[in-house]
XYZ file of N, CA and C in Angstrom:
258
model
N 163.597 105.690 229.953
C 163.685 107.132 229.816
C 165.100 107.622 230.108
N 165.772 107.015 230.896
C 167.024 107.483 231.565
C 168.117 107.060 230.507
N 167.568 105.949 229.665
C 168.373 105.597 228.891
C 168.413 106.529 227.503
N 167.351 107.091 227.324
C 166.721 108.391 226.367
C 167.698 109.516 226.320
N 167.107 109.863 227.753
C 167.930 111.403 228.253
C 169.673 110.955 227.709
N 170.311 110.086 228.461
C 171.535 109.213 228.555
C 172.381 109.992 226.546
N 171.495 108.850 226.044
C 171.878 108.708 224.220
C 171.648 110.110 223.860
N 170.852 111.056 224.235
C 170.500 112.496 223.524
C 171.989 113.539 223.840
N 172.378 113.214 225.246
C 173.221 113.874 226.003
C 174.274 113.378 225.167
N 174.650 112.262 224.739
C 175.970 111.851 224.339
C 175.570 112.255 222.417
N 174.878 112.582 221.756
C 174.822 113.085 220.744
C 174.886 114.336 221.526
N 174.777 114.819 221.667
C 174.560 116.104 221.481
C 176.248 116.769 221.892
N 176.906 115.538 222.697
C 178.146 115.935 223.504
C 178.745 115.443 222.162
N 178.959 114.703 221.148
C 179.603 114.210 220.013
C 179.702 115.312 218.945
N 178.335 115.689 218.612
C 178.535 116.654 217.624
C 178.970 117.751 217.709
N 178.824 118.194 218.661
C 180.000 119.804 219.651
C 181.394 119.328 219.411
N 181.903 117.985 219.793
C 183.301 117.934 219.545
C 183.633 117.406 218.543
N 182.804 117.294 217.136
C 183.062 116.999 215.937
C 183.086 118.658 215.386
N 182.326 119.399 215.636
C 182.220 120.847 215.111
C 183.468 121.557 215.478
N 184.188 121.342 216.557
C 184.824 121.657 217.299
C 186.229 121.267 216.798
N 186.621 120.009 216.742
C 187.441 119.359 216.116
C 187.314 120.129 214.403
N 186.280 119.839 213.663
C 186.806 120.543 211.942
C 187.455 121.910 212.125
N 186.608 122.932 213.509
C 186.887 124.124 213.025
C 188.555 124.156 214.066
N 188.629 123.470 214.032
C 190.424 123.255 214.536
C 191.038 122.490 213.473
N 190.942 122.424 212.716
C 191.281 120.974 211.947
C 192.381 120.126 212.479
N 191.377 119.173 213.548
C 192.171 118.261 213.919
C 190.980 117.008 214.280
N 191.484 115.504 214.753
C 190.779 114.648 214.744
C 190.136 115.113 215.438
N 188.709 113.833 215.441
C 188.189 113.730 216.627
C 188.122 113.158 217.669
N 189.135 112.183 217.738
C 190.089 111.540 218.998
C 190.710 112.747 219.678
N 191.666 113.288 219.184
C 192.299 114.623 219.532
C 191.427 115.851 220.031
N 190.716 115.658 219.923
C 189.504 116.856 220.253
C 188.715 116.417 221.768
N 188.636 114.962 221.493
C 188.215 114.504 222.636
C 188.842 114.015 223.551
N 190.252 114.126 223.479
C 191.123 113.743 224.539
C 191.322 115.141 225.079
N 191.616 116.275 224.166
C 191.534 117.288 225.076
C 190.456 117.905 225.670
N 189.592 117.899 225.247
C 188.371 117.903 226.518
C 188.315 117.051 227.422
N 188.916 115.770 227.478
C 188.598 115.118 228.540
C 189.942 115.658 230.016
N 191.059 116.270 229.437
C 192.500 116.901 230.185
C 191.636 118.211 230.884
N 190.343 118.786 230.105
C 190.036 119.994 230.963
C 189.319 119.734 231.657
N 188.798 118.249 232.401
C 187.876 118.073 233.225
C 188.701 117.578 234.537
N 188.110 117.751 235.570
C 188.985 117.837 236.660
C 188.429 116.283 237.201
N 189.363 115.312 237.589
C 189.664 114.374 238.529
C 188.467 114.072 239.461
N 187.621 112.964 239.148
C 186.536 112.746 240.070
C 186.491 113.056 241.412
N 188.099 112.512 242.032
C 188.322 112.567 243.330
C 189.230 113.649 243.624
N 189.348 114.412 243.014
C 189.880 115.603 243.505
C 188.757 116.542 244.148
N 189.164 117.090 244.807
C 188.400 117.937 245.637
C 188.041 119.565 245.384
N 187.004 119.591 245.474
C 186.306 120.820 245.068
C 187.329 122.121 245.130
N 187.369 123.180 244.552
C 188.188 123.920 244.497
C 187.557 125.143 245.448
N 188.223 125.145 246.931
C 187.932 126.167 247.973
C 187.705 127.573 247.392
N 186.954 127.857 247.993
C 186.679 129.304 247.873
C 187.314 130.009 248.652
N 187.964 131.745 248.303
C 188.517 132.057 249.002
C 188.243 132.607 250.188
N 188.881 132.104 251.639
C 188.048 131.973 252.916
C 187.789 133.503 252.802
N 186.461 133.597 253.547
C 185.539 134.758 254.043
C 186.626 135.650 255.629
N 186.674 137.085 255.011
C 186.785 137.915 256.382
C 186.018 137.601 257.247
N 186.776 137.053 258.395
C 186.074 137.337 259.732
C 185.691 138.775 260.294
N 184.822 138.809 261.015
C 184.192 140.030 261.481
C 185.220 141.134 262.164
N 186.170 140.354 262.855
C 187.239 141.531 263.555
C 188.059 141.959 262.094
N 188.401 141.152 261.220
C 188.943 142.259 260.400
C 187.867 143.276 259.361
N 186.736 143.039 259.190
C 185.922 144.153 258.885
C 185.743 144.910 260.072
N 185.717 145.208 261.322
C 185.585 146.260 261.430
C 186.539 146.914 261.842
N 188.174 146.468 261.711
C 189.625 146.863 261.553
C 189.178 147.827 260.236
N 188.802 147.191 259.329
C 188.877 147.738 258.071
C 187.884 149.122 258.560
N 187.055 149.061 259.302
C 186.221 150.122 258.665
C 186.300 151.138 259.732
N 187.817 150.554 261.153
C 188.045 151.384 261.712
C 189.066 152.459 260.643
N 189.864 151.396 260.168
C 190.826 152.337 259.375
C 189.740 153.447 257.856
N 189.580 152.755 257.520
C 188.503 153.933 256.617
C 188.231 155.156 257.365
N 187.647 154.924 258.747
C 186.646 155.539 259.585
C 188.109 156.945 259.976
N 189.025 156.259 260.081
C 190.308 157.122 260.232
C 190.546 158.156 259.055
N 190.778 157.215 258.061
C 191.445 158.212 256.873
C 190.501 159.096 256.328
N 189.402 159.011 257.062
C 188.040 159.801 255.877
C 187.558 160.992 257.334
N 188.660 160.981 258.435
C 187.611 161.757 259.436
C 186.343 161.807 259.632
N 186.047 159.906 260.152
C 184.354 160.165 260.239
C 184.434 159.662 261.726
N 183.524 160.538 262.616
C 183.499 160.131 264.047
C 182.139 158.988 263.908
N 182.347 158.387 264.919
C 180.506 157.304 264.331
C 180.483 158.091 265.888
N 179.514 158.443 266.267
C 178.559 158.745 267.473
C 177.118 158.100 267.715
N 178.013 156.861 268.938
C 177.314 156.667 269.664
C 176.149 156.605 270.688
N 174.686 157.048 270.481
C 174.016 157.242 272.064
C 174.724 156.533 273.082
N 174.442 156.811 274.278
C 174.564 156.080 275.542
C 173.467 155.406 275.942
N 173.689 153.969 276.367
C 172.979 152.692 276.651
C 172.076 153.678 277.785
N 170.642 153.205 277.444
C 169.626 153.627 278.329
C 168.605 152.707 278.582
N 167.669 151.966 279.657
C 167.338 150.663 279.904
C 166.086 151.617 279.353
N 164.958 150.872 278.846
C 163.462 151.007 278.115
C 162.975 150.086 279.088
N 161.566 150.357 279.178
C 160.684 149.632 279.967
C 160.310 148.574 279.305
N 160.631 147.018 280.466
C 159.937 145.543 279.960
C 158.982 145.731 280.709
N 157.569 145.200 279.318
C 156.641 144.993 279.424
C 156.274 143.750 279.814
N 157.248 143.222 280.042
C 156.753 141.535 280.505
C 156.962 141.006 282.102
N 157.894 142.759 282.362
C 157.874 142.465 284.415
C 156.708 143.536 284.727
């Protein structure tokens, strides 16, 4: 079966770069060497994502917003609620 899937995948990858190749008119060596230049290096390494804001600069950010837009955030004051478990 694996050998099935395998042969279907590689027709199906042939005739894309034969279609591909006429409507360029160029070989199909040439067609398939440059598809093979746009595939990236087995062992090259995944291409990082760009690192994530840490939390102190979001809320830098949303002190400064909080500035330029005159918004006060108001706070309650910490008040202890009754534990039900003493």
């Amino acid at each position: 079966m694996q050998t099935t899937i395998t042969l279907e995948i590689d027709q199906a990858l042939l005739q894309k770069a034969e279609a591909w190749a006429a409507s360029h008119q160029i070989s199909l060596s040439e067609a398939i060497a440059n598809l093979l230049q746009q595939l990236p290096e087995p062992n090259a390494s995944t291409p990082s994502q760009p690192p994530q804001p840490s939390l102190a600069s979001a809320f830098a950010e949303l002190r400064q917003v909080a500035q330029e837009e005159n918004y006060v955030l108001d706070i309650p004051a910490r008040s202890d609620r009754a534990n039900p478990f003493a």
